[in-house]
mmCIF file of C-alpha atoms in Angstrom:
data_model
loop_
_atom_site.group_PDB
_atom_site.id
_atom_site.type_symbol
_atom_site.label_atom_id
_atom_site.label_comp_id
_atom_site.label_asym_id
_atom_site.label_seq_id
_atom_site.Cartn_x
_atom_site.Cartn_y
_atom_site.Cartn_z
ATOM 1 C CA MET A 1 101.698 67.587 94.327
ATOM 2 C CA THR A 2 100.082 67.760 90.944
ATOM 3 C CA ASP A 3 103.411 65.463 89.212
ATOM 4 C CA HIS A 4 102.716 63.078 92.325
ATOM 5 C CA GLU A 5 99.291 62.417 91.776
ATOM 6 C CA LEU A 6 99.801 61.883 87.754
ATOM 7 C CA ASP A 7 102.363 59.717 88.640
ATOM 8 C CA ALA A 8 100.232 57.572 91.048
ATOM 9 C CA ALA A 9 97.773 57.083 88.573
ATOM 10 C CA GLY A 10 99.964 55.964 86.131
ATOM 11 C CA ILE A 11 99.388 58.517 83.911
ATOM 12 C CA HIS A 12 102.962 59.398 81.842
ATOM 13 C CA ASP A 13 102.203 60.823 78.323
ATOM 14 C CA PRO A 14 103.146 64.684 78.498
ATOM 15 C CA ALA A 15 100.067 65.729 76.500
ATOM 16 C CA LEU A 16 97.755 63.734 78.921
ATOM 17 C CA ARG A 17 99.082 64.949 81.763
ATOM 18 C CA ALA A 18 98.668 68.469 80.648
ATOM 19 C CA ALA A 19 95.501 67.796 80.035
ATOM 20 C CA TYR A 20 94.759 66.463 83.565
ATOM 21 C CA THR A 21 96.539 69.613 85.149
ATOM 22 C CA ARG A 22 94.030 71.690 83.140
ATOM 23 C CA CYS A 23 90.821 69.583 84.561
ATOM 24 C CA ARG A 24 92.946 70.008 88.106
ATOM 25 C CA GLY A 25 93.523 73.780 87.822
ATOM 26 C CA LEU A 26 89.500 74.333 87.225
ATOM 27 C CA ASN A 27 88.879 72.252 90.066
ATOM 28 C CA ALA A 28 90.938 74.321 92.403
ATOM 29 C CA ARG A 29 89.796 77.212 91.080
ATOM 30 C CA HIS A 30 86.235 76.821 90.721
ATOM 31 C CA GLY A 31 84.940 74.390 92.536
ATOM 32 C CA ARG A 32 86.856 74.749 96.470
ATOM 33 C CA THR A 33 84.453 72.573 98.878
ATOM 34 C CA TYR A 34 84.455 69.918 96.100
ATOM 35 C CA PHE A 35 88.584 70.361 95.777
ATOM 36 C CA LEU A 36 88.856 70.417 99.350
ATOM 37 C CA ALA A 37 87.281 67.323 99.416
ATOM 38 C CA THR A 38 89.002 65.777 96.719
ATOM 39 C CA ARG A 39 92.805 66.015 98.696
ATOM 40 C CA LEU A 40 91.420 63.117 100.981
ATOM 41 C CA LEU A 41 91.117 60.933 98.569
ATOM 42 C CA PRO A 42 94.402 58.363 97.374
ATOM 43 C CA VAL A 43 96.571 60.652 95.475
ATOM 44 C CA GLY A 44 95.929 58.000 92.511
ATOM 45 C CA ARG A 45 92.266 58.537 92.007
ATOM 46 C CA ARG A 46 92.296 62.388 91.955
ATOM 47 C CA PRO A 47 93.075 63.337 88.657
ATOM 48 C CA ALA A 48 90.282 61.455 87.157
ATOM 49 C CA VAL A 49 87.759 63.419 89.825
ATOM 50 C CA HIS A 50 89.723 66.216 88.307
ATOM 51 C CA ALA A 51 88.321 65.032 84.968
ATOM 52 C CA LEU A 52 85.503 64.873 85.827
ATOM 53 C CA TYR A 53 84.981 68.436 87.416
ATOM 54 C CA GLY A 54 86.916 69.943 84.347
ATOM 55 C CA PHE A 55 84.592 68.540 82.032
ATOM 56 C CA ALA A 56 81.254 69.783 83.826
ATOM 57 C CA ARG A 57 82.784 72.704 84.738
ATOM 58 C CA ARG A 58 84.237 73.715 80.814
ATOM 59 C CA ALA A 59 80.754 72.775 79.730
ATOM 60 C CA ASP A 60 78.788 75.016 82.315
ATOM 61 C CA ASP A 61 81.197 77.745 81.845
ATOM 62 C CA ILE A 62 80.190 77.604 77.838
ATOM 63 C CA VAL A 63 76.376 77.811 79.036
ATOM 64 C CA ASP A 64 76.623 80.335 82.201
ATOM 65 C CA ASP A 65 79.638 82.668 82.147
ATOM 66 C CA LEU A 66 78.387 85.901 82.146
ATOM 67 C CA ASP A 67 81.545 87.785 81.718
ATOM 68 C CA THR A 68 81.593 86.400 77.978
ATOM 69 C CA PRO A 69 79.820 88.112 75.514
ATOM 70 C CA ALA A 70 78.026 85.579 73.692
ATOM 71 C CA THR A 71 74.911 84.845 72.313
ATOM 72 C CA PRO A 72 72.832 81.956 72.938
ATOM 73 C CA GLY A 73 73.338 80.715 69.591
ATOM 74 C CA GLU A 74 77.137 81.014 69.934
ATOM 75 C CA ARG A 75 77.532 79.363 72.588
ATOM 76 C CA ALA A 76 74.584 76.508 71.333
ATOM 77 C CA ARG A 77 77.426 76.174 68.880
ATOM 78 C CA ALA A 78 80.380 75.807 71.549
ATOM 79 C CA LEU A 79 78.509 73.160 73.395
ATOM 80 C CA LEU A 80 77.755 71.158 70.429
ATOM 81 C CA ASP A 81 81.152 71.298 69.199
ATOM 82 C CA LEU A 82 81.938 70.195 72.611
ATOM 83 C CA GLU A 83 80.106 67.031 72.514
ATOM 84 C CA VAL A 84 81.196 66.447 68.668
ATOM 85 C CA GLN A 85 84.834 66.175 70.382
ATOM 86 C CA LEU A 86 83.520 64.475 73.404
ATOM 87 C CA GLU A 87 81.759 61.232 71.142
ATOM 88 C CA ALA A 88 85.131 61.448 69.038
ATOM 89 C CA GLY A 89 87.323 61.736 72.091
ATOM 90 C CA LEU A 90 85.207 58.448 73.688
ATOM 91 C CA ARG A 91 85.863 56.319 70.181
ATOM 92 C CA GLY A 92 89.532 56.968 70.990
ATOM 93 C CA SER A 93 90.287 60.183 68.626
ATOM 94 C CA ARG A 94 92.243 62.777 70.092
ATOM 95 C CA ALA A 95 89.900 65.886 70.923
ATOM 96 C CA ALA A 96 91.593 69.323 71.022
ATOM 97 C CA GLU A 97 89.886 70.374 74.350
ATOM 98 C CA PRO A 98 91.860 68.977 77.137
ATOM 99 C CA VAL A 99 89.077 68.639 79.131
ATOM 100 C CA ILE A 100 87.776 66.055 76.741
ATOM 101 C CA ARG A 101 91.390 64.373 76.189
ATOM 102 C CA ALA A 102 91.596 63.545 80.212
ATOM 103 C CA LEU A 103 87.530 62.847 80.526
ATOM 104 C CA ALA A 104 88.237 60.121 77.924
ATOM 105 C CA ASP A 105 91.094 58.798 79.543
ATOM 106 C CA THR A 106 89.355 58.474 82.941
ATOM 107 C CA ALA A 107 86.379 56.892 81.220
ATOM 108 C CA ALA A 108 88.519 54.619 79.792
ATOM 109 C CA ARG A 109 90.232 53.647 82.890
ATOM 110 C CA TYR A 110 87.571 53.482 85.410
ATOM 111 C CA GLY A 111 84.677 51.730 82.851
ATOM 112 C CA ILE A 112 82.536 54.944 83.226
ATOM 113 C CA ASP A 113 78.886 54.588 81.188
ATOM 114 C CA HIS A 114 79.621 57.037 78.664
ATOM 115 C CA ARG A 115 75.635 57.599 78.347
ATOM 116 C CA HIS A 116 76.237 59.878 81.962
ATOM 117 C CA PHE A 117 78.522 62.408 79.535
ATOM 118 C CA THR A 118 75.325 62.482 76.895
ATOM 119 C CA ASP A 119 72.755 63.013 79.415
ATOM 120 C CA PHE A 120 74.884 65.650 81.050
ATOM 121 C CA LEU A 121 75.151 67.548 77.835
ATOM 122 C CA SER A 122 71.664 67.306 76.999
ATOM 123 C CA SER A 123 70.570 68.885 80.224
ATOM 124 C CA MET A 124 73.612 71.923 79.464
ATOM 125 C CA ARG A 125 71.428 72.237 76.190
ATOM 126 C CA SER A 126 68.264 72.974 78.090
ATOM 127 C CA ASP A 127 69.688 75.663 80.055
ATOM 128 C CA LEU A 128 69.985 77.329 77.107
ATOM 129 C CA THR A 129 65.911 77.397 76.234
ATOM 130 C CA VAL A 130 64.653 76.876 79.781
ATOM 131 C CA GLY A 131 64.278 79.140 82.664
ATOM 132 C CA GLY A 132 61.531 77.284 84.898
ATOM 133 C CA TYR A 133 60.344 74.053 86.120
ATOM 134 C CA ALA A 134 56.760 73.627 86.468
ATOM 135 C CA SER A 135 56.940 70.808 89.462
ATOM 136 C CA TYR A 136 59.738 68.889 91.274
ATOM 137 C CA GLU A 137 58.999 66.248 89.055
ATOM 138 C CA GLU A 138 59.793 68.583 85.753
ATOM 139 C CA LEU A 139 63.185 69.478 87.430
ATOM 140 C CA GLY A 140 63.620 66.029 88.497
ATOM 141 C CA ARG A 141 63.974 65.144 84.483
ATOM 142 C CA TYR A 142 66.330 67.730 84.235
ATOM 143 C CA MET A 143 68.379 66.718 87.221
ATOM 144 C CA HIS A 144 69.048 63.205 85.820
ATOM 145 C CA GLY A 145 71.481 64.721 83.459
ATOM 146 C CA SER A 146 72.903 67.665 85.319
ATOM 147 C CA ALA A 147 73.446 66.213 88.692
ATOM 148 C CA ALA A 148 72.379 62.361 89.106
ATOM 149 C CA VAL A 149 74.837 61.810 86.267
ATOM 150 C CA ILE A 150 77.673 63.120 88.458
ATOM 151 C CA GLY A 151 77.474 61.158 91.291
ATOM 152 C CA LEU A 152 77.324 57.390 89.026
ATOM 153 C CA GLN A 153 80.047 59.022 87.144
ATOM 154 C CA MET A 154 82.079 58.790 90.242
ATOM 155 C CA LEU A 155 81.092 55.399 91.694
ATOM 156 C CA PRO A 156 83.848 53.668 89.528
ATOM 157 C CA VAL A 157 86.358 55.801 90.648
ATOM 158 C CA LEU A 158 85.715 56.190 94.334
ATOM 159 C CA GLY A 159 84.834 52.114 94.510
ATOM 160 C CA THR A 160 82.516 50.317 96.232
ATOM 161 C CA VAL A 161 81.974 47.385 98.655
ATOM 162 C CA VAL A 162 78.836 46.155 97.685
ATOM 163 C CA ALA A 163 77.137 45.961 94.052
ATOM 164 C CA ARG A 164 77.371 48.886 92.310
ATOM 165 C CA GLU A 165 73.740 48.677 91.474
ATOM 166 C CA GLU A 166 73.153 49.111 95.088
ATOM 167 C CA ALA A 167 75.246 51.911 95.306
ATOM 168 C CA ALA A 168 73.675 53.969 92.670
ATOM 169 C CA PRO A 169 70.857 55.752 93.878
ATOM 170 C CA HIS A 170 72.646 56.813 96.579
ATOM 171 C CA ALA A 171 75.127 58.208 94.878
ATOM 172 C CA ALA A 172 72.816 59.478 92.336
ATOM 173 C CA ALA A 173 70.661 61.321 95.356
ATOM 174 C CA LEU A 174 73.730 62.590 96.485
ATOM 175 C CA GLY A 175 74.151 64.728 93.131
ATOM 176 C CA ILE A 176 71.118 65.781 93.543
ATOM 177 C CA ALA A 177 71.212 66.597 96.575
ATOM 178 C CA PHE A 178 74.219 69.115 96.076
ATOM 179 C CA GLN A 179 72.433 70.902 92.976
ATOM 180 C CA LEU A 180 69.650 71.496 95.243
ATOM 181 C CA THR A 181 71.782 72.950 97.635
ATOM 182 C CA ASN A 182 73.655 75.040 94.738
ATOM 183 C CA PHE A 183 70.327 76.205 93.293
ATOM 184 C CA LEU A 184 69.171 77.490 96.646
ATOM 185 C CA ARG A 185 72.440 79.346 97.354
ATOM 186 C CA ASP A 186 72.658 80.953 93.768
ATOM 187 C CA VAL A 187 69.060 81.466 93.101
ATOM 188 C CA GLY A 188 69.607 84.885 93.244
ATOM 189 C CA GLU A 189 72.509 84.822 90.164
ATOM 190 C CA ASP A 190 70.038 82.327 88.035
ATOM 191 C CA LEU A 191 67.754 85.005 88.097
ATOM 192 C CA ASP A 192 70.112 87.320 86.770
ATOM 193 C CA ARG A 193 71.074 84.980 83.642
ATOM 194 C CA GLY A 194 66.825 84.550 83.594
ATOM 195 C CA ARG A 195 66.279 81.241 85.358
ATOM 196 C CA LEU A 196 64.606 79.785 88.452
ATOM 197 C CA TYR A 197 65.362 76.527 89.670
ATOM 198 C CA LEU A 198 62.419 76.589 92.562
ATOM 199 C CA PRO A 199 59.303 74.453 90.803
ATOM 200 C CA ALA A 200 56.601 77.107 90.055
ATOM 201 C CA GLU A 201 54.230 74.542 92.401
ATOM 202 C CA LEU A 202 56.443 75.835 95.075
ATOM 203 C CA LEU A 203 55.765 79.177 94.598
ATOM 204 C CA SER A 204 52.228 78.548 94.352
ATOM 205 C CA ALA A 205 51.763 76.951 97.390
ATOM 206 C CA HIS A 206 52.689 80.112 98.928
ATOM 207 C CA GLY A 207 50.994 82.641 97.166
ATOM 208 C CA VAL A 208 54.046 83.991 94.945
ATOM 209 C CA ASP A 209 55.248 83.765 91.627
ATOM 210 C CA ARG A 210 58.279 84.372 89.994
ATOM 211 C CA GLU A 211 58.129 88.520 89.152
ATOM 212 C CA ARG A 212 57.876 88.497 93.174
ATOM 213 C CA PHE A 213 61.001 86.740 92.994
ATOM 214 C CA GLU A 214 62.479 88.810 90.458
ATOM 215 C CA TRP A 215 60.978 92.244 92.311
ATOM 216 C CA SER A 216 63.005 91.140 95.277
ATOM 217 C CA ARG A 217 66.197 90.438 94.040
ATOM 218 C CA SER A 218 66.028 94.661 91.997
ATOM 219 C CA THR A 219 64.855 96.243 94.692
ATOM 220 C CA GLY A 220 66.949 94.419 97.611
ATOM 221 C CA MET A 221 63.274 94.028 99.784
ATOM 222 C CA PRO A 222 62.551 91.188 101.479
ATOM 223 C CA ASP A 223 59.531 88.983 101.391
ATOM 224 C CA SER A 224 58.153 86.830 104.211
ATOM 225 C CA ARG A 225 56.254 84.091 101.785
ATOM 226 C CA ILE A 226 59.677 84.324 99.179
ATOM 227 C CA THR A 227 61.784 83.360 102.835
ATOM 228 C CA GLU A 228 58.642 80.791 103.238
ATOM 229 C CA VAL A 229 59.224 79.237 99.700
ATOM 230 C CA LEU A 230 62.864 79.263 100.259
ATOM 231 C CA ARG A 231 62.267 77.390 103.702
ATOM 232 C CA ALA A 232 60.455 74.923 102.060
ATOM 233 C CA ALA A 233 62.969 74.038 99.264
ATOM 234 C CA ALA A 234 65.611 73.895 101.862
ATOM 235 C CA ALA A 235 63.407 70.947 103.513
ATOM 236 C CA HIS A 236 63.207 68.943 101.036
ATOM 237 C CA ASN A 237 66.687 69.567 100.047
ATOM 238 C CA ARG A 238 67.373 68.015 103.604
ATOM 239 C CA ALA A 239 65.494 64.860 102.608
ATOM 240 C CA VAL A 240 67.473 64.389 99.609
ATOM 241 C CA TYR A 241 70.203 64.185 101.537
ATOM 242 C CA ARG A 242 69.160 61.617 104.140
ATOM 243 C CA THR A 243 68.284 59.863 101.293
ATOM 244 C CA ALA A 244 71.972 59.882 99.786
ATOM 245 C CA LEU A 245 73.807 59.010 103.315
ATOM 246 C CA PRO A 246 73.366 55.394 103.606
ATOM 247 C CA GLY A 247 75.437 55.335 100.414
ATOM 248 C CA ILE A 248 78.293 56.472 101.912
ATOM 249 C CA ALA A 249 78.920 53.384 103.974
ATOM 250 C CA MET A 250 78.905 51.511 100.749
ATOM 251 C CA LEU A 251 81.852 53.407 99.657
ATOM 252 C CA ALA A 252 85.083 51.934 99.359
ATOM 253 C CA PRO A 253 87.004 52.798 102.760
ATOM 254 C CA VAL A 254 89.325 55.096 101.767
ATOM 255 C CA SER A 255 87.154 56.965 99.309
ATOM 256 C CA ARG A 256 84.420 57.406 102.528
ATOM 257 C CA PRO A 257 86.560 60.472 104.459
ATOM 258 C CA CYS A 258 85.909 62.352 101.401
ATOM 259 C CA ILE A 259 82.567 62.369 100.328
ATOM 260 C CA ARG A 260 81.566 62.246 103.600
ATOM 261 C CA THR A 261 83.343 65.704 103.879
ATOM 262 C CA ALA A 262 81.482 66.705 101.031
ATOM 263 C CA PHE A 263 78.428 66.043 102.273
ATOM 264 C CA VAL A 264 78.827 67.811 105.447
ATOM 265 C CA LEU A 265 80.204 70.646 103.938
ATOM 266 C CA TYR A 266 77.691 70.946 101.351
ATOM 267 C CA SER A 267 74.831 70.387 103.593
ATOM 268 C CA GLY A 268 76.377 72.828 105.877
ATOM 269 C CA ILE A 269 75.678 75.351 103.188
ATOM 270 C CA LEU A 270 71.964 74.714 104.255
ATOM 271 C CA ASP A 271 72.914 76.139 107.843
ATOM 272 C CA ALA A 272 74.146 79.157 106.528
ATOM 273 C CA ILE A 273 71.548 79.794 104.250
ATOM 274 C CA GLU A 274 69.173 79.316 107.300
ATOM 275 C CA ALA A 275 71.444 81.466 109.656
ATOM 276 C CA ASP A 276 71.599 84.650 107.370
ATOM 277 C CA GLY A 277 67.513 84.327 107.375
ATOM 278 C CA TYR A 278 67.317 82.768 103.498
ATOM 279 C CA ALA A 279 68.381 86.327 102.191
ATOM 280 C CA VAL A 280 69.976 84.274 98.966
ATOM 281 C CA LEU A 281 68.142 86.635 96.453
ATOM 282 C CA HIS A 282 70.504 89.452 97.698
ATOM 283 C CA ARG A 283 73.751 87.959 99.224
ATOM 284 C CA ARG A 284 75.313 84.404 98.796
ATOM 285 C CA ALA A 285 75.436 82.347 102.046
ATOM 286 C CA VAL A 286 78.925 80.679 102.975
ATOM 287 C CA VAL A 287 79.948 78.068 105.563
ATOM 288 C CA PRO A 288 82.441 80.130 107.411
ATOM 289 C CA ARG A 289 86.360 79.356 107.130
ATOM 290 C CA ARG A 290 86.455 77.816 110.581
ATOM 291 C CA ARG A 291 84.188 75.544 109.958
ATOM 292 C CA ARG A 292 85.333 74.565 106.664
ATOM 293 C CA ALA A 293 88.573 73.544 108.345
ATOM 294 C CA ALA A 294 87.010 71.806 110.994
ATOM 295 C CA VAL A 295 85.483 69.648 108.919
ATOM 296 C CA ALA A 296 88.465 69.309 106.399
ATOM 297 C CA LEU A 297 90.590 68.342 109.646
ATOM 298 C CA ASP A 298 88.013 65.569 110.686
ATOM 299 C CA GLY A 299 88.199 64.108 107.022
ATOM 300 C CA LEU A 300 91.635 64.008 107.525
ATOM 301 C CA VAL A 301 92.001 62.452 110.466
ATOM 302 C CA ARG A 302 89.661 59.829 109.208
ATOM 303 C CA ALA A 303 91.724 59.477 106.005
ATOM 304 C CA VAL A 304 94.640 58.686 107.693
ATOM 305 C CA ALA A 305 93.366 56.310 109.987
ATOM 306 C CA VAL A 306 91.610 54.176 107.222
ATOM 307 C CA ARG A 307 95.212 54.370 104.930
ATOM 308 C CA THR A 308 96.950 53.587 107.938
ATOM 309 C CA VAL A 309 94.700 50.436 108.887
ATOM 310 C CA ARG A 310 95.155 49.119 105.222
ATOM 311 C CA ARG A 311 99.403 49.747 105.482
ATOM 312 C CA ARG A 312 99.130 47.705 108.687
ATOM 313 C CA ARG A 313 96.925 44.708 107.093
ATOM 314 C CA ALA A 314 99.050 44.762 103.845
ATOM 315 C CA ASP A 315 102.488 44.287 106.455
ATOM 316 C CA ALA A 316 100.702 41.620 108.251
ATOM 317 C CA VAL A 317 99.828 39.819 105.237
ATOM 318 C CA GLU A 318 103.299 40.140 103.505
ATOM 319 C CA ALA A 319 104.537 39.092 107.077
ATOM 320 C CA VAL A 320 102.508 36.080 107.142
ATOM 321 C CA ARG A 321 104.049 35.089 103.554
ATOM 322 C CA SER A 322 107.127 35.937 104.254
ATOM 323 C CA ASP A 323 107.265 33.755 107.249
ATOM 324 C CA GLY A 324 105.810 30.913 105.627
ATOM 325 C CA VAL A 325 108.619 31.289 102.818
ATOM 326 C CA SER A 326 111.118 31.454 105.336
ATOM 327 C CA ARG A 327 110.269 28.387 106.991
ATOM 328 C CA LEU A 328 110.682 26.646 102.926
ATOM 329 C CA ARG A 329 113.514 27.948 102.379
ATOM 330 C CA THR A 330 116.836 25.655 102.888
ATOM 331 C CA PRO A 331 119.526 26.731 105.383
ATOM 332 C CA GLY A 332 121.677 29.363 103.722
ATOM 333 C CA ALA A 333 119.533 30.336 100.980
ATOM 334 C CA PRO A 334 118.665 33.910 100.180
ATOM 335 C CA ALA A 335 116.058 35.970 101.939
ATOM 336 C CA PRO A 336 113.180 36.597 99.970
ATOM 337 C CA VAL A 337 112.540 40.181 98.868
ATOM 338 C CA ARG A 338 109.660 42.050 100.492
ATOM 339 C CA GLU A 339 107.658 44.454 98.368
ATOM 340 C CA GLU A 340 106.495 47.710 100.003
ATOM 341 C CA ALA A 341 102.589 47.989 100.711
ATOM 342 C CA VAL A 342 100.951 50.669 98.426
#
């Protein structure tokens, strides 16, 4: 299927195909929910999404990979090297990193604003030194680069039926909503990395502090006040999803099943967290496989329906054109060749 995707996207250079294939592998291995939703896009648009994911994953691995015994300084230098390659790649130079080669090609093909990538790396750099946030406002500034720009990068690939500027706030909100869900699901693992993405003001409102979270994580003991913090964080997260929701209808019809599926699956993680009693400090909440399959099937049905409608419309338009030409043909002239609808 990878060759089919690359062919459909018009990517023929062998080295570039290998770079995109590398990104696709990262998406399939690490972004299961994201990858599943991406399968619902038209094949020609999938490589670009894989490239965007691959770049984000590469940067995230530099910062967060606990299996790599790198010091903060070594991680900072690796991130700087990635940024240097990014800047060169976006200017047209050949980068050593496959993810950069694929990303630069995607950015050029879809006219993606380069600031979205530099803003992303700025937030990644802050993860090397910042372990917590005082308020949602402060966290929001971090999340502009770490999450909102992901939604903004995706917009040119997905396409819109309204002006891109109108859809942009909803796309940014969806990126933030997804990341807030990740923060809740991974709060225990993030503590192990020395970070807590729940604002101090939220903890304080419920009479707990970071030390209490660390105690609960290390001992396995629950705390009702921590549960209330997590419940409030989930309510905040759901409000952001509501802000993002109108943006789905602003996307190109062929892209809506993909994003709707991602929306349902990611927000479903909140349902799983709630069903598990907000025990995220001690175990990861997951959406049941049966539920994931049902949502994916619904998305597939929607995607097929949209493509069927498009194909029928294209056939109808072509039939009208052919009929118009046939009426103008002189008797005995050859019939026009009919092009297949994409």
